[in-house]
Amino acid sequence: GGSSGIGAATALELARCGARVILATRSARRGEAAASRIRRETGNNEVLFMHLDLASLRSVRAFASTFLRQEPQLHLLINNAGVSAGGTTEDGFSLPFQVNHLGHFLLTQLLLERLRSCAPSRVVIVASSAHCAGRLRPEALGRPPSGLFSTFQDYCDSKLANVLHARELATREQGTQVTCYAVHPGFVNTSLFRHAPLWLQPLLLPLAWLLFLDAAEGARAVLDCATRDGLEPLSGRYFTHGGPRVPWPAGRDDRLARELWEGSERLVGL
């Protein structure tokens, strides 16, 4: 998710710090353009594009295979890409749930051994305060919710999954020096809501321009979790611009976190 918005702003700052940065994005045109722009602005030629479509588990596996073959080092994985609404993926899952959670879950699992071998390493999952309205049902994972506000509910469910994914990953990786953080970047004016229903867009777009942060401001909380020294004891926690925060009760449910993990493994075929 590094071709625009928070992801591009995050990649730009990491490149400025001298990191080798892989932009894993769905659009080759936008991904190549973003990588070229970042190389030009920073003078860092170690910024590359690789194709990844999180709406396709086949694409996730292909990306991971190519990455592991070409890149011997991985110290930081930022799961940033997201959509707010949509239909059904080629794998038969709700688009927001697969792009925002399942695709990232599979990607993280496929790259986990490399993260361990390069430790200390970090996984940063871009979540949202919208997790407050999430209602995950383990027996119905990946299925679009029903009801009048199903689009909004689907997005909130995926963001709750982000918070719980970070929590359970941190639990399972204790002792490996792989740490994980879920972060709410604030309300940011990005293309996240490009899949929102047409009737809702006239309301969202003016609000985005008037009230939301710009992408560079939104990237600060993500970069903080990615680069700040001494965060290791806070692995699994939920962060905002103000630092670690207590998530809403569902985001602290360890039983639900385990059930989500086990259900996600089944859905992606692990």
PDB file of C-alpha atoms in Angstrom:
ATOM      1  CA  GLY A   1       0.000   0.000   0.000  1.00  0.00           C
ATOM      2  CA  GLY A   2       2.855   2.402  -0.693  1.00  0.00           C
ATOM      3  CA  SER A   3       1.722   4.122  -3.888  1.00  0.00           C
ATOM      4  CA  SER A   4      -0.428   6.851  -2.309  1.00  0.00           C
ATOM      5  CA  GLY A   5      -1.732   8.278   0.938  1.00  0.00           C
ATOM      6  CA  ILE A   6      -0.259   7.236   4.281  1.00  0.00           C
ATOM      7  CA  GLY A   7       1.739   4.420   2.686  1.00  0.00           C
ATOM      8  CA  ALA A   8       3.512   6.718   0.235  1.00  0.00           C
ATOM      9  CA  ALA A   9       4.232   9.280   2.962  1.00  0.00           C
ATOM     10  CA  THR A  10       5.614   6.531   5.207  1.00  0.00           C
ATOM     11  CA  ALA A  11       7.778   5.104   2.409  1.00  0.00           C
ATOM     12  CA  LEU A  12       9.131   8.571   1.622  1.00  0.00           C
ATOM     13  CA  GLU A  13      10.304   9.125   5.207  1.00  0.00           C
ATOM     14  CA  LEU A  14      11.832   5.655   5.484  1.00  0.00           C
ATOM     15  CA  ALA A  15      13.722   6.274   2.246  1.00  0.00           C
ATOM     16  CA  ARG A  16      14.952   9.601   3.633  1.00  0.00           C
ATOM     17  CA  CYS A  17      16.385   7.638   6.559  1.00  0.00           C
ATOM     18  CA  GLY A  18      18.361   5.492   4.109  1.00  0.00           C
ATOM     19  CA  ALA A  19      16.212   2.357   4.223  1.00  0.00           C
ATOM     20  CA  ARG A  20      15.808  -0.037   1.332  1.00  0.00           C
ATOM     21  CA  VAL A  21      12.067   0.183   0.685  1.00  0.00           C
ATOM     22  CA  ILE A  22       9.854  -2.182  -1.295  1.00  0.00           C
ATOM     23  CA  LEU A  23       6.541  -0.650  -2.378  1.00  0.00           C
ATOM     24  CA  ALA A  24       4.102  -3.564  -2.561  1.00  0.00           C
ATOM     25  CA  THR A  25       1.139  -2.200  -4.509  1.00  0.00           C
ATOM     26  CA  ARG A  26      -1.658  -3.411  -6.786  1.00  0.00           C
ATOM     27  CA  SER A  27      -1.187  -0.931  -9.632  1.00  0.00           C
ATOM     28  CA  ALA A  28       2.103  -1.220 -11.501  1.00  0.00           C
ATOM     29  CA  ARG A  29       1.633   2.248 -12.979  1.00  0.00           C
ATOM     30  CA  ARG A  30       1.065   3.941  -9.626  1.00  0.00           C
ATOM     31  CA  GLY A  31       3.642   1.809  -7.852  1.00  0.00           C
ATOM     32  CA  GLU A  32       6.405   2.529 -10.365  1.00  0.00           C
ATOM     33  CA  ALA A  33       5.518   6.231 -10.371  1.00  0.00           C
ATOM     34  CA  ALA A  34       5.616   6.409  -6.567  1.00  0.00           C
ATOM     35  CA  ALA A  35       8.946   4.582  -6.382  1.00  0.00           C
ATOM     36  CA  SER A  36      10.412   6.888  -9.034  1.00  0.00           C
ATOM     37  CA  ARG A  37       9.163  10.003  -7.222  1.00  0.00           C
ATOM     38  CA  ILE A  38      10.574   8.833  -3.870  1.00  0.00           C
ATOM     39  CA  ARG A  39      13.951   8.007  -5.428  1.00  0.00           C
ATOM     40  CA  ARG A  40      14.033  11.457  -7.015  1.00  0.00           C
ATOM     41  CA  GLU A  41      13.013  13.336  -3.850  1.00  0.00           C
ATOM     42  CA  THR A  42      15.329  11.475  -1.471  1.00  0.00           C
ATOM     43  CA  GLY A  43      18.295  10.558  -3.659  1.00  0.00           C
ATOM     44  CA  ASN A  44      17.870   6.998  -2.337  1.00  0.00           C
ATOM     45  CA  ASN A  45      17.942   4.556  -5.258  1.00  0.00           C
ATOM     46  CA  GLU A  46      17.011   1.613  -3.022  1.00  0.00           C
ATOM     47  CA  VAL A  47      13.267   2.160  -3.483  1.00  0.00           C
ATOM     48  CA  LEU A  48      11.591  -0.509  -5.601  1.00  0.00           C
ATOM     49  CA  PHE A  49       8.113  -1.538  -6.722  1.00  0.00           C
ATOM     50  CA  MET A  50       6.795  -5.097  -6.492  1.00  0.00           C
ATOM     51  CA  HIS A  51       3.296  -6.146  -7.525  1.00  0.00           C
ATOM     52  CA  LEU A  52       0.895  -7.243  -4.768  1.00  0.00           C
ATOM     53  CA  ASP A  53      -2.897  -7.454  -4.902  1.00  0.00           C
ATOM     54  CA  LEU A  54      -4.262  -8.229  -1.451  1.00  0.00           C
ATOM     55  CA  ALA A  55      -7.665  -9.028  -2.965  1.00  0.00           C
ATOM     56  CA  SER A  56      -6.073 -12.169  -4.436  1.00  0.00           C
ATOM     57  CA  LEU A  57      -4.521 -14.779  -2.140  1.00  0.00           C
ATOM     58  CA  ARG A  58      -2.769 -16.148  -5.225  1.00  0.00           C
ATOM     59  CA  SER A  59      -1.098 -12.750  -5.692  1.00  0.00           C
ATOM     60  CA  VAL A  60      -0.077 -12.633  -2.017  1.00  0.00           C
ATOM     61  CA  ARG A  61       1.637 -16.004  -2.355  1.00  0.00           C
ATOM     62  CA  ALA A  62       3.351 -14.981  -5.589  1.00  0.00           C
ATOM     63  CA  PHE A  63       4.612 -11.750  -4.023  1.00  0.00           C
ATOM     64  CA  ALA A  64       5.957 -13.542  -0.937  1.00  0.00           C
ATOM     65  CA  SER A  65       7.735 -16.128  -3.091  1.00  0.00           C
ATOM     66  CA  THR A  66       9.373 -13.444  -5.238  1.00  0.00           C
ATOM     67  CA  PHE A  67      10.297 -11.297  -2.257  1.00  0.00           C
ATOM     68  CA  LEU A  68      11.894 -14.174  -0.332  1.00  0.00           C
ATOM     69  CA  ARG A  69      13.875 -15.170  -3.413  1.00  0.00           C
ATOM     70  CA  GLN A  70      15.153 -11.647  -4.128  1.00  0.00           C
ATOM     71  CA  GLU A  71      15.435  -9.948  -0.737  1.00  0.00           C
ATOM     72  CA  PRO A  72      17.623 -11.529   1.960  1.00  0.00           C
ATOM     73  CA  GLN A  73      16.725  -8.927   4.593  1.00  0.00           C
ATOM     74  CA  LEU A  74      13.391  -7.928   6.137  1.00  0.00           C
ATOM     75  CA  HIS A  75      13.357  -5.827   9.282  1.00  0.00           C
ATOM     76  CA  LEU A  76      10.081  -3.954   8.971  1.00  0.00           C
ATOM     77  CA  LEU A  77       6.735  -4.991   7.489  1.00  0.00           C
ATOM     78  CA  ILE A  78       4.074  -2.269   7.332  1.00  0.00           C
ATOM     79  CA  ASN A  79       0.604  -3.614   6.559  1.00  0.00           C
ATOM     80  CA  ASN A  80      -0.960  -0.371   5.384  1.00  0.00           C
ATOM     81  CA  ALA A  81      -3.219  -0.990   2.369  1.00  0.00           C
ATOM     82  CA  GLY A  82      -6.934  -0.663   2.945  1.00  0.00           C
ATOM     83  CA  VAL A  83     -10.340  -0.180   1.359  1.00  0.00           C
ATOM     84  CA  SER A  84     -13.551   0.976   2.990  1.00  0.00           C
ATOM     85  CA  ALA A  85     -16.123  -0.936   0.941  1.00  0.00           C
ATOM     86  CA  GLY A  86     -16.576  -3.150  -2.066  1.00  0.00           C
ATOM     87  CA  GLY A  87     -17.928  -6.431  -3.285  1.00  0.00           C
ATOM     88  CA  THR A  88     -16.509  -9.940  -3.176  1.00  0.00           C
ATOM     89  CA  THR A  89     -12.972 -11.037  -4.045  1.00  0.00           C
ATOM     90  CA  GLU A  90     -11.919 -13.823  -6.404  1.00  0.00           C
ATOM     91  CA  ASP A  91     -11.409 -15.932  -3.276  1.00  0.00           C
ATOM     92  CA  GLY A  92     -15.040 -15.458  -2.236  1.00  0.00           C
ATOM     93  CA  PHE A  93     -14.514 -13.121   0.712  1.00  0.00           C
ATOM     94  CA  SER A  94     -15.742  -9.617   1.455  1.00  0.00           C
ATOM     95  CA  LEU A  95     -13.339  -7.152  -0.203  1.00  0.00           C
ATOM     96  CA  PRO A  96     -12.679  -4.992   2.900  1.00  0.00           C
ATOM     97  CA  PHE A  97     -12.130  -8.019   5.123  1.00  0.00           C
ATOM     98  CA  GLN A  98      -9.716  -9.642   2.678  1.00  0.00           C
ATOM     99  CA  VAL A  99      -7.763  -6.512   1.714  1.00  0.00           C
ATOM    100  CA  ASN A 100      -7.653  -5.040   5.219  1.00  0.00           C
ATOM    101  CA  HIS A 101      -7.070  -8.261   7.157  1.00  0.00           C
ATOM    102  CA  LEU A 102      -6.895 -11.653   5.423  1.00  0.00           C
ATOM    103  CA  GLY A 103      -4.403 -10.627   2.742  1.00  0.00           C
ATOM    104  CA  HIS A 104      -2.180  -8.983   5.332  1.00  0.00           C
ATOM    105  CA  PHE A 105      -2.534 -11.981   7.636  1.00  0.00           C
ATOM    106  CA  LEU A 106      -1.363 -14.386   4.922  1.00  0.00           C
ATOM    107  CA  LEU A 107       1.446 -12.062   3.845  1.00  0.00           C
ATOM    108  CA  THR A 108       2.708 -11.727   7.417  1.00  0.00           C
ATOM    109  CA  GLN A 109       2.657 -15.492   7.939  1.00  0.00           C
ATOM    110  CA  LEU A 110       4.546 -16.144   4.708  1.00  0.00           C
ATOM    111  CA  LEU A 111       7.230 -13.587   5.637  1.00  0.00           C
ATOM    112  CA  LEU A 112       7.402 -14.413   9.346  1.00  0.00           C
ATOM    113  CA  GLU A 113      10.396 -16.733   9.195  1.00  0.00           C
ATOM    114  CA  ARG A 114      12.394 -14.052   7.365  1.00  0.00           C
ATOM    115  CA  LEU A 115      11.374 -11.481   9.995  1.00  0.00           C
ATOM    116  CA  ARG A 116      12.564 -13.881  12.704  1.00  0.00           C
ATOM    117  CA  SER A 117      15.900 -14.514  11.001  1.00  0.00           C
ATOM    118  CA  CYS A 118      16.476 -10.740  10.674  1.00  0.00           C
ATOM    119  CA  ALA A 119      15.356  -9.881  14.213  1.00  0.00           C
ATOM    120  CA  PRO A 120      14.995  -7.530  15.908  1.00  0.00           C
ATOM    121  CA  SER A 121      12.184  -6.773  13.478  1.00  0.00           C
ATOM    122  CA  ARG A 122       8.727  -5.214  13.573  1.00  0.00           C
ATOM    123  CA  VAL A 123       5.292  -5.597  12.040  1.00  0.00           C
ATOM    124  CA  VAL A 124       3.144  -2.460  11.978  1.00  0.00           C
ATOM    125  CA  ILE A 125      -0.550  -2.908  11.184  1.00  0.00           C
ATOM    126  CA  VAL A 126      -2.487   0.211  10.230  1.00  0.00           C
ATOM    127  CA  ALA A 127      -5.763  -0.130  12.122  1.00  0.00           C
ATOM    128  CA  SER A 128      -8.408   2.443  13.017  1.00  0.00           C
ATOM    129  CA  SER A 129     -10.512   3.701  15.889  1.00  0.00           C
ATOM    130  CA  ALA A 130     -13.396   2.281  13.824  1.00  0.00           C
ATOM    131  CA  HIS A 131     -12.595  -1.018  15.548  1.00  0.00           C
ATOM    132  CA  CYS A 132     -14.886   0.277  18.286  1.00  0.00           C
ATOM    133  CA  ALA A 133     -17.898  -0.791  16.200  1.00  0.00           C
ATOM    134  CA  GLY A 134     -16.450  -4.109  15.034  1.00  0.00           C
ATOM    135  CA  ARG A 135     -18.448  -7.284  15.668  1.00  0.00           C
ATOM    136  CA  LEU A 136     -16.494 -10.337  14.578  1.00  0.00           C
ATOM    137  CA  ARG A 137     -18.280 -13.692  14.509  1.00  0.00           C
ATOM    138  CA  PRO A 138     -15.755 -16.527  14.119  1.00  0.00           C
ATOM    139  CA  GLU A 139     -18.304 -18.745  12.347  1.00  0.00           C
ATOM    140  CA  ALA A 140     -18.951 -16.054   9.698  1.00  0.00           C
ATOM    141  CA  LEU A 141     -15.461 -14.669   9.030  1.00  0.00           C
ATOM    142  CA  GLY A 142     -15.048 -13.260   5.561  1.00  0.00           C
ATOM    143  CA  ARG A 143     -18.764 -13.040   4.845  1.00  0.00           C
ATOM    144  CA  PRO A 144     -20.218  -9.565   4.315  1.00  0.00           C
ATOM    145  CA  PRO A 145     -22.529  -8.562   7.185  1.00  0.00           C
ATOM    146  CA  SER A 146     -26.172  -7.903   6.481  1.00  0.00           C
ATOM    147  CA  GLY A 147     -28.303  -4.885   7.322  1.00  0.00           C
ATOM    148  CA  LEU A 148     -28.730  -1.259   6.353  1.00  0.00           C
ATOM    149  CA  PHE A 149     -25.211  -0.240   7.388  1.00  0.00           C
ATOM    150  CA  SER A 150     -23.472  -3.399   6.196  1.00  0.00           C
ATOM    151  CA  THR A 151     -20.783  -1.446   4.292  1.00  0.00           C
ATOM    152  CA  PHE A 152     -19.746   0.470   7.400  1.00  0.00           C
ATOM    153  CA  GLN A 153     -19.967  -2.670   9.542  1.00  0.00           C
ATOM    154  CA  ASP A 154     -17.741  -4.602   7.147  1.00  0.00           C
ATOM    155  CA  TYR A 155     -15.037  -1.937   7.402  1.00  0.00           C
ATOM    156  CA  CYS A 156     -15.275  -1.767  11.216  1.00  0.00           C
ATOM    157  CA  ASP A 157     -15.047  -5.564  11.453  1.00  0.00           C
ATOM    158  CA  SER A 158     -11.847  -5.540   9.392  1.00  0.00           C
ATOM    159  CA  LYS A 159     -10.324  -2.861  11.624  1.00  0.00           C
ATOM    160  CA  LEU A 160     -11.154  -4.860  14.748  1.00  0.00           C
ATOM    161  CA  ALA A 161      -9.417  -7.784  13.046  1.00  0.00           C
ATOM    162  CA  ASN A 162      -6.319  -5.574  12.623  1.00  0.00           C
ATOM    163  CA  VAL A 163      -6.181  -4.793  16.345  1.00  0.00           C
ATOM    164  CA  LEU A 164      -6.684  -8.446  17.328  1.00  0.00           C
ATOM    165  CA  HIS A 165      -4.166  -9.658  14.727  1.00  0.00           C
ATOM    166  CA  ALA A 166      -1.462  -7.484  16.292  1.00  0.00           C
ATOM    167  CA  ARG A 167      -2.410  -8.664  19.764  1.00  0.00           C
ATOM    168  CA  GLU A 168      -2.287 -12.375  18.921  1.00  0.00           C
ATOM    169  CA  LEU A 169       0.852 -12.091  16.769  1.00  0.00           C
ATOM    170  CA  ALA A 170       2.677 -10.425  19.666  1.00  0.00           C
ATOM    171  CA  THR A 171       1.584 -13.242  21.983  1.00  0.00           C
ATOM    172  CA  ARG A 172       2.772 -15.940  19.595  1.00  0.00           C
ATOM    173  CA  GLU A 173       6.097 -14.217  18.865  1.00  0.00           C
ATOM    174  CA  GLN A 174       7.177 -13.699  22.457  1.00  0.00           C
ATOM    175  CA  GLY A 175      10.872 -14.523  22.747  1.00  0.00           C
ATOM    176  CA  THR A 176      11.612 -14.206  19.017  1.00  0.00           C
ATOM    177  CA  GLN A 177      12.413 -10.462  18.904  1.00  0.00           C
ATOM    178  CA  VAL A 178       9.637  -9.976  16.347  1.00  0.00           C
ATOM    179  CA  THR A 179       7.312  -7.330  17.736  1.00  0.00           C
ATOM    180  CA  CYS A 180       4.003  -6.022  16.430  1.00  0.00           C
ATOM    181  CA  TYR A 181       1.943  -2.837  16.807  1.00  0.00           C
ATOM    182  CA  ALA A 182      -1.531  -1.793  15.650  1.00  0.00           C
ATOM    183  CA  VAL A 183      -1.801   1.933  14.966  1.00  0.00           C
ATOM    184  CA  HIS A 184      -4.668   4.348  14.347  1.00  0.00           C
ATOM    185  CA  PRO A 185      -3.127   7.080  12.153  1.00  0.00           C
ATOM    186  CA  GLY A 186      -5.950   9.547  12.719  1.00  0.00           C
ATOM    187  CA  PHE A 187      -8.642  10.538  10.254  1.00  0.00           C
ATOM    188  CA  VAL A 188      -6.643  11.097   7.098  1.00  0.00           C
ATOM    189  CA  ASN A 189      -7.650  12.510   3.717  1.00  0.00           C
ATOM    190  CA  THR A 190      -6.616   9.603   1.449  1.00  0.00           C
ATOM    191  CA  SER A 191      -8.239   7.484  -1.266  1.00  0.00           C
ATOM    192  CA  LEU A 192      -9.393   4.956   1.360  1.00  0.00           C
ATOM    193  CA  PHE A 193     -13.053   5.716   0.719  1.00  0.00           C
ATOM    194  CA  ARG A 194     -12.884   5.388  -3.070  1.00  0.00           C
ATOM    195  CA  HIS A 195     -15.097   2.288  -2.796  1.00  0.00           C
ATOM    196  CA  ALA A 196     -17.703   3.960  -0.595  1.00  0.00           C
ATOM    197  CA  PRO A 197     -21.262   3.968  -1.984  1.00  0.00           C
ATOM    198  CA  LEU A 198     -21.898   6.783  -4.454  1.00  0.00           C
ATOM    199  CA  TRP A 199     -24.617   8.265  -2.249  1.00  0.00           C
ATOM    200  CA  LEU A 200     -22.129   8.601   0.634  1.00  0.00           C
ATOM    201  CA  GLN A 201     -19.224  10.147  -1.268  1.00  0.00           C
ATOM    202  CA  PRO A 202     -20.695  13.707  -1.486  1.00  0.00           C
ATOM    203  CA  LEU A 203     -20.764  13.695   2.327  1.00  0.00           C
ATOM    204  CA  LEU A 204     -17.353  12.104   2.878  1.00  0.00           C
ATOM    205  CA  LEU A 205     -15.319  14.158   0.412  1.00  0.00           C
ATOM    206  CA  PRO A 206     -16.054  17.637   1.872  1.00  0.00           C
ATOM    207  CA  LEU A 207     -15.476  16.275   5.376  1.00  0.00           C
ATOM    208  CA  ALA A 208     -12.165  14.784   4.287  1.00  0.00           C
ATOM    209  CA  TRP A 209     -10.901  18.089   2.909  1.00  0.00           C
ATOM    210  CA  LEU A 210     -12.145  20.178   5.843  1.00  0.00           C
ATOM    211  CA  LEU A 211     -11.454  18.027   8.877  1.00  0.00           C
ATOM    212  CA  PHE A 212      -9.042  15.202   8.094  1.00  0.00           C
ATOM    213  CA  LEU A 213      -5.254  15.163   8.432  1.00  0.00           C
ATOM    214  CA  ASP A 214      -3.078  15.091   5.357  1.00  0.00           C
ATOM    215  CA  ALA A 215      -1.155  11.923   4.527  1.00  0.00           C
ATOM    216  CA  ALA A 216       2.167  13.146   5.965  1.00  0.00           C
ATOM    217  CA  GLU A 217       0.499  13.915   9.297  1.00  0.00           C
ATOM    218  CA  GLY A 218      -1.187  10.520   9.298  1.00  0.00           C
ATOM    219  CA  ALA A 219       2.116   8.783   8.617  1.00  0.00           C
ATOM    220  CA  ARG A 220       3.694  10.139  11.812  1.00  0.00           C
ATOM    221  CA  ALA A 221       2.015   7.621  14.109  1.00  0.00           C
ATOM    222  CA  VAL A 222       2.908   4.779  11.731  1.00  0.00           C
ATOM    223  CA  LEU A 223       6.534   5.904  11.541  1.00  0.00           C
ATOM    224  CA  ASP A 224       6.665   6.205  15.309  1.00  0.00           C
ATOM    225  CA  CYS A 225       5.687   2.547  15.696  1.00  0.00           C
ATOM    226  CA  ALA A 226       8.102   1.590  12.932  1.00  0.00           C
ATOM    227  CA  THR A 227      11.208   3.399  14.160  1.00  0.00           C
ATOM    228  CA  ARG A 228      10.993   4.543  17.783  1.00  0.00           C
ATOM    229  CA  ASP A 229      13.488   2.941  20.137  1.00  0.00           C
ATOM    230  CA  GLY A 230      12.285   1.040  23.171  1.00  0.00           C
ATOM    231  CA  LEU A 231       8.830  -0.052  22.003  1.00  0.00           C
ATOM    232  CA  GLU A 232       9.527  -3.768  22.371  1.00  0.00           C
ATOM    233  CA  PRO A 233       7.818  -4.135  25.794  1.00  0.00           C
ATOM    234  CA  LEU A 234       4.654  -2.692  24.201  1.00  0.00           C
ATOM    235  CA  SER A 235       4.375  -5.345  21.491  1.00  0.00           C
ATOM    236  CA  GLY A 236       0.764  -6.131  20.676  1.00  0.00           C
ATOM    237  CA  ARG A 237      -0.520  -2.787  21.870  1.00  0.00           C
ATOM    238  CA  TYR A 238      -2.753  -0.307  20.045  1.00  0.00           C
ATOM    239  CA  PHE A 239      -1.259   3.125  19.292  1.00  0.00           C
ATOM    240  CA  THR A 240      -2.537   6.532  18.243  1.00  0.00           C
ATOM    241  CA  HIS A 241      -0.740   9.847  17.719  1.00  0.00           C
ATOM    242  CA  GLY A 242      -0.546  10.174  21.496  1.00  0.00           C
ATOM    243  CA  GLY A 243       1.180   6.834  22.003  1.00  0.00           C
ATOM    244  CA  PRO A 244      -0.217   3.546  23.360  1.00  0.00           C
ATOM    245  CA  ARG A 245      -3.947   3.525  24.098  1.00  0.00           C
ATOM    246  CA  VAL A 246      -6.341   0.966  25.482  1.00  0.00           C
ATOM    247  CA  PRO A 247      -8.481  -0.346  22.613  1.00  0.00           C
ATOM    248  CA  TRP A 248     -12.218  -0.831  22.915  1.00  0.00           C
ATOM    249  CA  PRO A 249     -13.235  -3.995  24.822  1.00  0.00           C
ATOM    250  CA  ALA A 250     -13.538  -6.238  21.749  1.00  0.00           C
ATOM    251  CA  GLY A 251      -9.964  -5.261  20.853  1.00  0.00           C
ATOM    252  CA  ARG A 252      -8.788  -6.673  24.200  1.00  0.00           C
ATOM    253  CA  ASP A 253     -10.582 -10.015  23.885  1.00  0.00           C
ATOM    254  CA  ASP A 254      -7.839 -12.658  23.860  1.00  0.00           C
ATOM    255  CA  ARG A 255     -10.272 -15.495  23.177  1.00  0.00           C
ATOM    256  CA  LEU A 256     -11.627 -13.657  20.126  1.00  0.00           C
ATOM    257  CA  ALA A 257      -8.054 -12.921  18.991  1.00  0.00           C
ATOM    258  CA  ARG A 258      -7.238 -16.646  19.073  1.00  0.00           C
ATOM    259  CA  GLU A 259     -10.435 -17.553  17.251  1.00  0.00           C
ATOM    260  CA  LEU A 260      -9.747 -14.914  14.597  1.00  0.00           C
ATOM    261  CA  TRP A 261      -6.211 -16.267  14.116  1.00  0.00           C
ATOM    262  CA  GLU A 262      -7.369 -19.875  13.800  1.00  0.00           C
ATOM    263  CA  GLY A 263     -10.235 -18.897  11.505  1.00  0.00           C
ATOM    264  CA  SER A 264      -7.929 -16.798   9.343  1.00  0.00           C
ATOM    265  CA  GLU A 265      -5.519 -19.715   9.012  1.00  0.00           C
ATOM    266  CA  ARG A 266      -8.366 -21.895   7.746  1.00  0.00           C
ATOM    267  CA  LEU A 267      -9.627 -19.284   5.300  1.00  0.00           C
ATOM    268  CA  VAL A 268      -6.216 -18.684   3.692  1.00  0.00           C
ATOM    269  CA  GLY A 269      -5.298 -22.368   3.655  1.00  0.00           C
ATOM    270  CA  LEU A 270      -2.484 -22.433   6.196  1.00  0.00           C
TER     271      LEU A 270
END
